[in-house]
PDB file of C-alpha atoms in Angstrom:
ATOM      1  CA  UNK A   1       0.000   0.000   0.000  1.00 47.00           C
ATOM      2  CA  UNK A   2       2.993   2.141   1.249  1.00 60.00           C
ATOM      3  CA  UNK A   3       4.243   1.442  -2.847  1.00 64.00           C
ATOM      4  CA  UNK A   4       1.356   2.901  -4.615  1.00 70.00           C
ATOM      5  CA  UNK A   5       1.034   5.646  -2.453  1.00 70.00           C
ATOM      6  CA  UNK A   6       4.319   6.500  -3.205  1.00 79.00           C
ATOM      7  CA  UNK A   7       3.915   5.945  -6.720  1.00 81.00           C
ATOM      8  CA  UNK A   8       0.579   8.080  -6.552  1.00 82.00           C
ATOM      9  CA  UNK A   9       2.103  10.929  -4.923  1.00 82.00           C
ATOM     10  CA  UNK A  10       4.664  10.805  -7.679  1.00 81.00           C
ATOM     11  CA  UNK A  11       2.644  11.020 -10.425  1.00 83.00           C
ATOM     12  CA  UNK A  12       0.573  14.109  -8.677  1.00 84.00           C
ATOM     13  CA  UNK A  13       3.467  15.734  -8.292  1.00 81.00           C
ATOM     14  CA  UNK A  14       4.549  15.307 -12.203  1.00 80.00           C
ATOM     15  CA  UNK A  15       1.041  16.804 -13.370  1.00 85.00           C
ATOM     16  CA  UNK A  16       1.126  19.285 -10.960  1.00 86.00           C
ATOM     17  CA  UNK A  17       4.509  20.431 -12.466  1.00 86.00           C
ATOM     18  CA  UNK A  18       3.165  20.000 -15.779  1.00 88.00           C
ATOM     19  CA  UNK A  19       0.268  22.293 -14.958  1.00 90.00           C
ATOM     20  CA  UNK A  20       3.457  25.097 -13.759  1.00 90.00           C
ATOM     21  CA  UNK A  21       5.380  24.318 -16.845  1.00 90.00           C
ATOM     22  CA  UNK A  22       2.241  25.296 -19.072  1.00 92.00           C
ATOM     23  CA  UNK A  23       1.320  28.075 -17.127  1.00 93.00           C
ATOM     24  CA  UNK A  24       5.039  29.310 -17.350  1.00 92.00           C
ATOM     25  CA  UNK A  25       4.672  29.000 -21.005  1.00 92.00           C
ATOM     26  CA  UNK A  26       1.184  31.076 -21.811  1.00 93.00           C
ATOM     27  CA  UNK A  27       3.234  33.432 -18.860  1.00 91.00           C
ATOM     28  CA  UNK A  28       6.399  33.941 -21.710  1.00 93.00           C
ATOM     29  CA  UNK A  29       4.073  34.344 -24.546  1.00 92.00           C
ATOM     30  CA  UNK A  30       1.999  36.981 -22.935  1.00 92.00           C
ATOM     31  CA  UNK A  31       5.583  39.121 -22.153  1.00 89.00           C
ATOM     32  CA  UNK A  32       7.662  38.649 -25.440  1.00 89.00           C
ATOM     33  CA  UNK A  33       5.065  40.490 -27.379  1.00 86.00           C
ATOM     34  CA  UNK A  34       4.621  43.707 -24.851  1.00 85.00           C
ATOM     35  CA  UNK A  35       7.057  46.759 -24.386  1.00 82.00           C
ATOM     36  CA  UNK A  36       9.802  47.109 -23.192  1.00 80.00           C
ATOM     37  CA  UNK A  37      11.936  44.905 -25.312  1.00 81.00           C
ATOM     38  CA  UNK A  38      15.366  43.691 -24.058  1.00 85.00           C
ATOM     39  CA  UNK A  39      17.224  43.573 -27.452  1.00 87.00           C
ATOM     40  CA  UNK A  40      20.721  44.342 -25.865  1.00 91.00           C
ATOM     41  CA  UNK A  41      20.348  41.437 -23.170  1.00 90.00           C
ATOM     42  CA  UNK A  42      18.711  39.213 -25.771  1.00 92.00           C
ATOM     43  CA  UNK A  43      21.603  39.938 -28.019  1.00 93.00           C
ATOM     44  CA  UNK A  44      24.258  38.792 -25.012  1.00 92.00           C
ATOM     45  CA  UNK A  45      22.179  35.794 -24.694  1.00 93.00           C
ATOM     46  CA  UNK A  46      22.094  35.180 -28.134  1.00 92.00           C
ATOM     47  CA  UNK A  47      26.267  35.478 -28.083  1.00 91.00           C
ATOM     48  CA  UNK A  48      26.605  33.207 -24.851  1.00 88.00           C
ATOM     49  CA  UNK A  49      24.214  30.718 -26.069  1.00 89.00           C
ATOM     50  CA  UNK A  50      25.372  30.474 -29.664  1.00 87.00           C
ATOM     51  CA  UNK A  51      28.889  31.022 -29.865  1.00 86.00           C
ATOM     52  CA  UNK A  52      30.043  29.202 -27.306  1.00 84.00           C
ATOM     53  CA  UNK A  53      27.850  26.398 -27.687  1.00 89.00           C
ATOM     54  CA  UNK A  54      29.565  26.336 -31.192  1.00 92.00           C
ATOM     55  CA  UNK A  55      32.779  24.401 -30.924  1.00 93.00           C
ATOM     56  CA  UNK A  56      30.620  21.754 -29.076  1.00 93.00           C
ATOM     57  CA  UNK A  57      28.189  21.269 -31.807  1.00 94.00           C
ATOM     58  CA  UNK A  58      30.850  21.359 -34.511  1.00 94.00           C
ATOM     59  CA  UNK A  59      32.907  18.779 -33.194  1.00 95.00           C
ATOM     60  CA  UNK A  60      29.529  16.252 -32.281  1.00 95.00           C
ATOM     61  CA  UNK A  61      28.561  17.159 -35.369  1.00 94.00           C
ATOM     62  CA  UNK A  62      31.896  15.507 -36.906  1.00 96.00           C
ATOM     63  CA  UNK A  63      32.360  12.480 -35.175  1.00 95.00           C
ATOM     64  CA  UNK A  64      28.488  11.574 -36.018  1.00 94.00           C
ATOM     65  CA  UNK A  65      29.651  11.861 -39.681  1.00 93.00           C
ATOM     66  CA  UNK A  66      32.346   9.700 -39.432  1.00 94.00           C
ATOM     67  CA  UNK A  67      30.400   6.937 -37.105  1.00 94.00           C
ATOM     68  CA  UNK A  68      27.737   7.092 -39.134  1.00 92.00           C
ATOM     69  CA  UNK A  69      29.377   6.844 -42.810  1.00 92.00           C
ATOM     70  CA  UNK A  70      31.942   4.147 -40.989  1.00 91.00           C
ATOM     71  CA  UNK A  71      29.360   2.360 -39.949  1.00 91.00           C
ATOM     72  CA  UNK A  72      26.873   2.055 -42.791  1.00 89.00           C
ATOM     73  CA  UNK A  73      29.519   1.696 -45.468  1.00 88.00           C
ATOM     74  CA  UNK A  74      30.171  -2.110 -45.190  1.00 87.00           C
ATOM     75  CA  UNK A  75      26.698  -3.064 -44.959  1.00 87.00           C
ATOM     76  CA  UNK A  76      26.331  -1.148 -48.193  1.00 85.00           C
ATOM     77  CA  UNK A  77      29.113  -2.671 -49.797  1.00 85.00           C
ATOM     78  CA  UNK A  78      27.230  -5.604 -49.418  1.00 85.00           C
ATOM     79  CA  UNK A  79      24.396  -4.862 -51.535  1.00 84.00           C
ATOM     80  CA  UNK A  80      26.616  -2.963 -54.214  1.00 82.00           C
ATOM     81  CA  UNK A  81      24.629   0.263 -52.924  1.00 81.00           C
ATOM     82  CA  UNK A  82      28.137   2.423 -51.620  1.00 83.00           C
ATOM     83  CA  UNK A  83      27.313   4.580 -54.089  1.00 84.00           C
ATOM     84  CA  UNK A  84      23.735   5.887 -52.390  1.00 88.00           C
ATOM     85  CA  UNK A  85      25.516   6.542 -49.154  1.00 89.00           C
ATOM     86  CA  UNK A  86      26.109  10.612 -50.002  1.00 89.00           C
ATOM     87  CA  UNK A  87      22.062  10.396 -50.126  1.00 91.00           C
ATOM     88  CA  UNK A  88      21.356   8.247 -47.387  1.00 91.00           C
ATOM     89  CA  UNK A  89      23.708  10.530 -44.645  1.00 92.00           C
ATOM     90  CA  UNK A  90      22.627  13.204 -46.299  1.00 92.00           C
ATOM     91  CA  UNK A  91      19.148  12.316 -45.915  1.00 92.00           C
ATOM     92  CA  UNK A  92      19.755  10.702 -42.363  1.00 92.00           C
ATOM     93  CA  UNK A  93      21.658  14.102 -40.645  1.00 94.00           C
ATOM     94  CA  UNK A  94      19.260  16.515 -42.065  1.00 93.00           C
ATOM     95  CA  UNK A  95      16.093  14.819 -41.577  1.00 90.00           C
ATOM     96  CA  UNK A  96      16.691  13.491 -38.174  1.00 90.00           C
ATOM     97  CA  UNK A  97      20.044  13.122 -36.663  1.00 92.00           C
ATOM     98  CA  UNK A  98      21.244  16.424 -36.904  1.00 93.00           C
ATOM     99  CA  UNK A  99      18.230  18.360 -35.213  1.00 94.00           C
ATOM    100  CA  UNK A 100      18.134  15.675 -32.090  1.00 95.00           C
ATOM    101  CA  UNK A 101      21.325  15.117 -31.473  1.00 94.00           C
ATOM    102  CA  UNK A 102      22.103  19.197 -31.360  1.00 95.00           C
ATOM    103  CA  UNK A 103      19.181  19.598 -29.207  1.00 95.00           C
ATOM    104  CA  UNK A 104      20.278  16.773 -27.121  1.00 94.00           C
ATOM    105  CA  UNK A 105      24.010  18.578 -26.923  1.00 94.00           C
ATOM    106  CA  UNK A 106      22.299  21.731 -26.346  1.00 93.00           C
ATOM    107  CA  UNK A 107      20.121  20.499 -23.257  1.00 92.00           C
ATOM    108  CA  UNK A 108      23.063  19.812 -21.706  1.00 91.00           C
ATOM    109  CA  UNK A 109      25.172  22.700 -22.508  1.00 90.00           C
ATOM    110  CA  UNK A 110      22.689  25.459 -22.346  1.00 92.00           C
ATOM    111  CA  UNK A 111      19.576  24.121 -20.284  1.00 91.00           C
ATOM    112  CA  UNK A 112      21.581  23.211 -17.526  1.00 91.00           C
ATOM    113  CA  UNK A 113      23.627  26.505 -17.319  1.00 91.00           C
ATOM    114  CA  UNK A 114      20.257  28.399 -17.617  1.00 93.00           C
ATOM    115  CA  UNK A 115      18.714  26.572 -14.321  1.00 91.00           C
ATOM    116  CA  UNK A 116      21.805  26.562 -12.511  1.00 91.00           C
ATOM    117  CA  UNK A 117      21.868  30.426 -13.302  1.00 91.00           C
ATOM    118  CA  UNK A 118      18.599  31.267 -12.009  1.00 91.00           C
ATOM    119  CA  UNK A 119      18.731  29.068  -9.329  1.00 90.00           C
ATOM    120  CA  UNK A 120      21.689  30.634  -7.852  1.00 90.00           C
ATOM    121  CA  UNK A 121      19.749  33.898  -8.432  1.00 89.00           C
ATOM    122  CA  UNK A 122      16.990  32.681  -6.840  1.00 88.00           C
ATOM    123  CA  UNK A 123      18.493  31.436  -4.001  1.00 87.00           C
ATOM    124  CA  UNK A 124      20.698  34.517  -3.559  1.00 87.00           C
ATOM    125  CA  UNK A 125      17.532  36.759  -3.317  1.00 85.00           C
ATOM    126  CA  UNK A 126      18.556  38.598  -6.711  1.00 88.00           C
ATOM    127  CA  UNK A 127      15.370  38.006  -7.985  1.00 87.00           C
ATOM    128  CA  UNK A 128      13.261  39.244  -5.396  1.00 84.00           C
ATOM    129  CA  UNK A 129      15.613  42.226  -5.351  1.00 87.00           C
ATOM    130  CA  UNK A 130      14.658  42.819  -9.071  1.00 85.00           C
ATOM    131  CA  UNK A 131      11.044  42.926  -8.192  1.00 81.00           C
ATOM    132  CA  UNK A 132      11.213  45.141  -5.291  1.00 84.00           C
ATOM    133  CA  UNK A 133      13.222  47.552  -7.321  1.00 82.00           C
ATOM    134  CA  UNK A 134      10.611  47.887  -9.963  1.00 75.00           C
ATOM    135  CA  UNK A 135      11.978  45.108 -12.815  1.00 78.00           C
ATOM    136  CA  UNK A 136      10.549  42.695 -14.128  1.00 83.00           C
ATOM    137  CA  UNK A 137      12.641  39.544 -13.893  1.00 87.00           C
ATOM    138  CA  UNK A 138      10.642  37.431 -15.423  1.00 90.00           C
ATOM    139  CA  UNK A 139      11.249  39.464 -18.916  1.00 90.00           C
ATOM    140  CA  UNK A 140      14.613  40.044 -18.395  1.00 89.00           C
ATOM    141  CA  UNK A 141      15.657  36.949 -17.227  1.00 91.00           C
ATOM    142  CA  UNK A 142      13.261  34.084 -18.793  1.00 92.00           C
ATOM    143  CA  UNK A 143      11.700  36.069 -22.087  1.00 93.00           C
ATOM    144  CA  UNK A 144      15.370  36.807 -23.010  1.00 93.00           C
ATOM    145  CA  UNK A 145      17.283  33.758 -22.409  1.00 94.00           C
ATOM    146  CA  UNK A 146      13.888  31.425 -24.154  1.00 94.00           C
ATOM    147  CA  UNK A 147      13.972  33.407 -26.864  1.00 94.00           C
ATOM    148  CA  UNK A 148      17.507  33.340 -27.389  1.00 95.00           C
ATOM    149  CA  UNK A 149      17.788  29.535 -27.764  1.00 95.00           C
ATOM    150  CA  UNK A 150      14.993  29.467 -29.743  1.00 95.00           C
ATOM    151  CA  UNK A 151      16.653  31.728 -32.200  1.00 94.00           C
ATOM    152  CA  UNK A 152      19.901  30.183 -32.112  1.00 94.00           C
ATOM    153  CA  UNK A 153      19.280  26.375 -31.692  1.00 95.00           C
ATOM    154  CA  UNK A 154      18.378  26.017 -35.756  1.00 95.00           C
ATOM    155  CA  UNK A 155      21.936  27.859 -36.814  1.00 95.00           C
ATOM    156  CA  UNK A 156      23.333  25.252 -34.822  1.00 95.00           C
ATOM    157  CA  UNK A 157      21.884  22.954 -36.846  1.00 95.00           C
ATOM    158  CA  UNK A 158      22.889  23.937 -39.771  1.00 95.00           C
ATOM    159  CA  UNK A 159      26.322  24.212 -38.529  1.00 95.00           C
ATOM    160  CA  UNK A 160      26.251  21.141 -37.389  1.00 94.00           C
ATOM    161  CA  UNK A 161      24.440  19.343 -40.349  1.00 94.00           C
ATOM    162  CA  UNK A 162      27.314  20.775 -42.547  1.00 95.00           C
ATOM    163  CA  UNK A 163      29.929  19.595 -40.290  1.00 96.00           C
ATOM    164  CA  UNK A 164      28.498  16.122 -39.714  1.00 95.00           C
ATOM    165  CA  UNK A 165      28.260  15.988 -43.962  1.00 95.00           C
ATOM    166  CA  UNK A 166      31.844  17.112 -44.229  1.00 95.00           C
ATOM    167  CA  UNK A 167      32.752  14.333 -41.731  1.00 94.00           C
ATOM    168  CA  UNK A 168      31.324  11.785 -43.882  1.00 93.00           C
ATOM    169  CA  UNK A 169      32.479  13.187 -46.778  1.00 93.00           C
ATOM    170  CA  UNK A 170      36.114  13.123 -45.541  1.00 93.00           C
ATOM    171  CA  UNK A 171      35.735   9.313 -45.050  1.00 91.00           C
ATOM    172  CA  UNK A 172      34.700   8.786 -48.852  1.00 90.00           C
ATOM    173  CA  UNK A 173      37.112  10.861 -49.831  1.00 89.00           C
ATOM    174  CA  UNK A 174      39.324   8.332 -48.130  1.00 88.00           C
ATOM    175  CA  UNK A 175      37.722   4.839 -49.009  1.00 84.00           C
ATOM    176  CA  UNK A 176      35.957   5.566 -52.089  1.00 81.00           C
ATOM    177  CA  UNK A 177      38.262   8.200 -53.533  1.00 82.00           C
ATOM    178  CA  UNK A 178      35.447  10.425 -54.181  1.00 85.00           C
ATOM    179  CA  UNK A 179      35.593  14.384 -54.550  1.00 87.00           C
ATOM    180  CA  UNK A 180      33.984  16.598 -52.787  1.00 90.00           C
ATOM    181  CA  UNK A 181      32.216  18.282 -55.595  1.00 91.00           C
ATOM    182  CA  UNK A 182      30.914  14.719 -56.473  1.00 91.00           C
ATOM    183  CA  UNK A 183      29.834  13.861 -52.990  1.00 91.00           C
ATOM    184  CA  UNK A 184      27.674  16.958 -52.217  1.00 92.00           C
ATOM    185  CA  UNK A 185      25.954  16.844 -55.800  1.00 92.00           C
ATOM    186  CA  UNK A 186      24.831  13.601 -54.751  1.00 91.00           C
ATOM    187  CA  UNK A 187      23.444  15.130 -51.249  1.00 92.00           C
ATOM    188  CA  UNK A 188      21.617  17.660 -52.495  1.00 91.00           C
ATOM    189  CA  UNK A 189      20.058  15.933 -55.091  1.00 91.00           C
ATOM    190  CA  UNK A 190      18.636  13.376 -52.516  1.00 89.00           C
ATOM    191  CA  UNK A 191      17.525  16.215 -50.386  1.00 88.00           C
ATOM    192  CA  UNK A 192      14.036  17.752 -50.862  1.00 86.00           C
ATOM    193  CA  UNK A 193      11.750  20.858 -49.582  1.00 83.00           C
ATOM    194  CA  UNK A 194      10.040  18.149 -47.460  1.00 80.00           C
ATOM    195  CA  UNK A 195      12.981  16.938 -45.886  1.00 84.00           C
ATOM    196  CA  UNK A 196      14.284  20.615 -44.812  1.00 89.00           C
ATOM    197  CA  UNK A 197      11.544  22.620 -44.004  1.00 89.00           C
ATOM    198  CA  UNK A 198      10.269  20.300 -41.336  1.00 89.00           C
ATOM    199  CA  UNK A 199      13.621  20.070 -39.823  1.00 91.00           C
ATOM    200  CA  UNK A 200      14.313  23.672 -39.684  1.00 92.00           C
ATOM    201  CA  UNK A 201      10.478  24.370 -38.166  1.00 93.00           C
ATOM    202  CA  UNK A 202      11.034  21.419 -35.352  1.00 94.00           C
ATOM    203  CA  UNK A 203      14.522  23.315 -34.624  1.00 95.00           C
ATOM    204  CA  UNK A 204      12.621  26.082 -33.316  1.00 95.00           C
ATOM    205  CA  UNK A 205      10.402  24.211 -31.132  1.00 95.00           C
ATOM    206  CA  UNK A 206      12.985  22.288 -29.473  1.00 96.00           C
ATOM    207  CA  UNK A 207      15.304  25.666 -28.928  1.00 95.00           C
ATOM    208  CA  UNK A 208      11.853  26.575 -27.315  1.00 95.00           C
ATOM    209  CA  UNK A 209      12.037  23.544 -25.012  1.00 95.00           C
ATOM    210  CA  UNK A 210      14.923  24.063 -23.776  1.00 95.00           C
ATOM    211  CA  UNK A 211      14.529  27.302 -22.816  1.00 94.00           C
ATOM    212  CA  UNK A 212      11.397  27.529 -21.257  1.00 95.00           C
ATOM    213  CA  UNK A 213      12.134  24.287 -19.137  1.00 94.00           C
ATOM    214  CA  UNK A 214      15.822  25.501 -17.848  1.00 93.00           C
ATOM    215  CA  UNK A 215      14.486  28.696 -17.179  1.00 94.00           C
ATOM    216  CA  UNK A 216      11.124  27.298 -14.986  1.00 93.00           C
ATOM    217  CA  UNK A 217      13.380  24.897 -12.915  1.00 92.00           C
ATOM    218  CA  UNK A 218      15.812  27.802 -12.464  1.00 91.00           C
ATOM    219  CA  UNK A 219      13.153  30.484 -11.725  1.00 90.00           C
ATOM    220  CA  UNK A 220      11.219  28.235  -9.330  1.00 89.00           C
ATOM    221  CA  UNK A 221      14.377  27.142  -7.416  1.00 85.00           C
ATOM    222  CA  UNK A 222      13.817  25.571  -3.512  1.00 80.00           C
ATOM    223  CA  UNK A 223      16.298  24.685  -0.702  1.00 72.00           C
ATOM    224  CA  UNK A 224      18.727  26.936  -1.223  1.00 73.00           C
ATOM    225  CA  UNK A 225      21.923  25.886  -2.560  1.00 74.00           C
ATOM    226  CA  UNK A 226      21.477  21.930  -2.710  1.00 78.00           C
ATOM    227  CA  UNK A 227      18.359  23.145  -4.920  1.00 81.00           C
ATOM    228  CA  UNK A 228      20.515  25.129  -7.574  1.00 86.00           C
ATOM    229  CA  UNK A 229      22.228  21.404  -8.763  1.00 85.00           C
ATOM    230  CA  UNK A 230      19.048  19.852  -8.651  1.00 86.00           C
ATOM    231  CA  UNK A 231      17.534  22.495 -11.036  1.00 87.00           C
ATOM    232  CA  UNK A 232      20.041  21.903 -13.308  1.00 88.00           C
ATOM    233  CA  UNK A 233      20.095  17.982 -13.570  1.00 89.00           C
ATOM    234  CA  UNK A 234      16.269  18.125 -13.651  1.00 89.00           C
ATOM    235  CA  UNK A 235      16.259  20.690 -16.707  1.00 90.00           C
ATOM    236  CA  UNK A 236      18.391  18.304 -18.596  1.00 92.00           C
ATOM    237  CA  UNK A 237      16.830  15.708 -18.121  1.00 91.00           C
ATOM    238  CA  UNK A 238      13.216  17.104 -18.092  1.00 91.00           C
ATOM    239  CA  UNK A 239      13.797  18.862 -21.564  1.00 93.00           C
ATOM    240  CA  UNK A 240      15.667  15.715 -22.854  1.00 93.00           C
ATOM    241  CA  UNK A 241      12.554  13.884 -22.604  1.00 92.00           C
ATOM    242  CA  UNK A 242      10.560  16.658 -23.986  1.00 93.00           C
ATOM    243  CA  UNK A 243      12.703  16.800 -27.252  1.00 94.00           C
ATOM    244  CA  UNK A 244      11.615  13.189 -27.828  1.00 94.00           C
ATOM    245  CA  UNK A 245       8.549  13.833 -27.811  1.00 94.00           C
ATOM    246  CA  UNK A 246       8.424  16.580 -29.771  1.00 94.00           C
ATOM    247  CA  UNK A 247      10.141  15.240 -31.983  1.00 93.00           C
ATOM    248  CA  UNK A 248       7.872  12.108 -32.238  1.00 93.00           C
ATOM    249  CA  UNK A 249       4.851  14.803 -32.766  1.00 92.00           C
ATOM    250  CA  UNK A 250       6.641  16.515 -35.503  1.00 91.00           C
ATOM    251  CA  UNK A 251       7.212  13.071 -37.330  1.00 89.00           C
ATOM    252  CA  UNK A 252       3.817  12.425 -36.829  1.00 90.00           C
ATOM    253  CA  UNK A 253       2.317  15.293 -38.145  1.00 88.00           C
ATOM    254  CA  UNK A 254       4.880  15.463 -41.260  1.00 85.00           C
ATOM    255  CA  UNK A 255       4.000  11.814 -42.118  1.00 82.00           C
ATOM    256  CA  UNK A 256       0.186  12.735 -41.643  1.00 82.00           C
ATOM    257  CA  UNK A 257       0.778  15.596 -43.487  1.00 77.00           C
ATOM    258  CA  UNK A 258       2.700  14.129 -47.108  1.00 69.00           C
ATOM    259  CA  UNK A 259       0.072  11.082 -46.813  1.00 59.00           C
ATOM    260  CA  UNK A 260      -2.893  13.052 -47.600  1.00 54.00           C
TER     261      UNK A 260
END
């Protein structure tokens, strides 16, 4: 009995922070449409978020080009069908692999720093000091940092997308001895408007997710310092999860949406 209370109490306590999270949410998109607007902080953000989230992405974005071209090559050689594999990576990265994976790398890198941020603001009373003095923190703080991801998470894709094709490319080049001129005609002829646009559009949403989730477990911070690590872990691994399944509703939707 002792189990499934426990297990009840659980589960109330997930829908009840569901219920914050969307609150939070309609909360963001009722402030980043009204005056003032905090273009030089959003600009900062958009700096600290992007740039140095940069090298990161670049060099994930790499290795999955060479795993992935490494890996698939021999099973191709198999069937005699090497010479599809510019298509299939290119295909692969831009449709799927590439938007996830940089989310995923940005969760980590950017989510957490966001709640661990707050939180330490929280718990330090900066905050509160904000809203005695007249600010409001919530659009300085959250509507900048939210909409900063959400504007940089898709040119990280594209970084990385290129990187992660040049990565495979380089292994070609290698084994296959083919040029580079070769090996990207071949990519972008496989690739079609359906295969970017709905990548580039899911980008958005999952910058989105990131930010509004590290921002609400940093804003909402308890228990003083212990709470500031706890904010961050949870953000990761909170917006990790909601990636997925965002991403499962975007595939969804774009299947739903070509079969008709």
């Amino acid at each position: 009995m002792s189990g499934f209370g426990n297990i009840r109490a659980q589960l109330k306590a997930f829908l009840v922070e569901i219920g914050e999270l969307s609150y939070f949410t309609a909360r963001f998109f009722n402030n980043v449409f009204k005056p003032p607007f905090e273009l030089k902080e959003l600009w900062r953000q958009c700096y600290n978020m992007g740039n140095r989230s940069l090298v990161l992405v670049g060099i994930t974005g790499f290795i999955i080009g060479l795993v992935l071209t490494l890996q698939t090559r021999p099973t191709l050689m198999e069937f005699g069908a090497v010479s599809w594999m510019p298509s299939m990576v290119g295909i692969s990265i831009v449709r799927e692999i590439g938007p996830i994976i940089t989310a995923l790398v940005c969760a980590g890198r950017i989510g957490s720093g966001i709640g661990a941020e707050l939180g330490s603001m929280r718990v330090t009373e900066q905050i509160d000091a904000m809203e005695v003095s007249g600010t409001n923190p919530f659009k300085y703080l959250v509507v900048t940092r939210a909409l900063a991801v959400t504007l940089m998470l898709p040119l990280l894709v594209v970084v990385g997308d290129a990187i992660a094709l040049f990565g495979s490319f380089l292994v070609e080049s290698v084994k296959g001895n083919v040029s580079f001129v070769l090996y990207f005609n071949k990519v972008f002829d496989s690739l079609e408007f359906g295969d970017i646009v709905p990548a580039t559009i899911k980008s958005f949403f999952f910058g989105l997710a990131i930010g509004l989730v590290g921002c609400f477990k940093g804003y909402y911070c308890k228990k003083g310092t212990a709470g500031v690590g706890k904010a961050a872990n949870s953000a990761v691994v909170f917006s990790s999860l909601l990636l997925f399944i965002i991403d499962f509703m975007a595939v969804l939707v774009t299947d739903i949406f070509y079969g008709l």
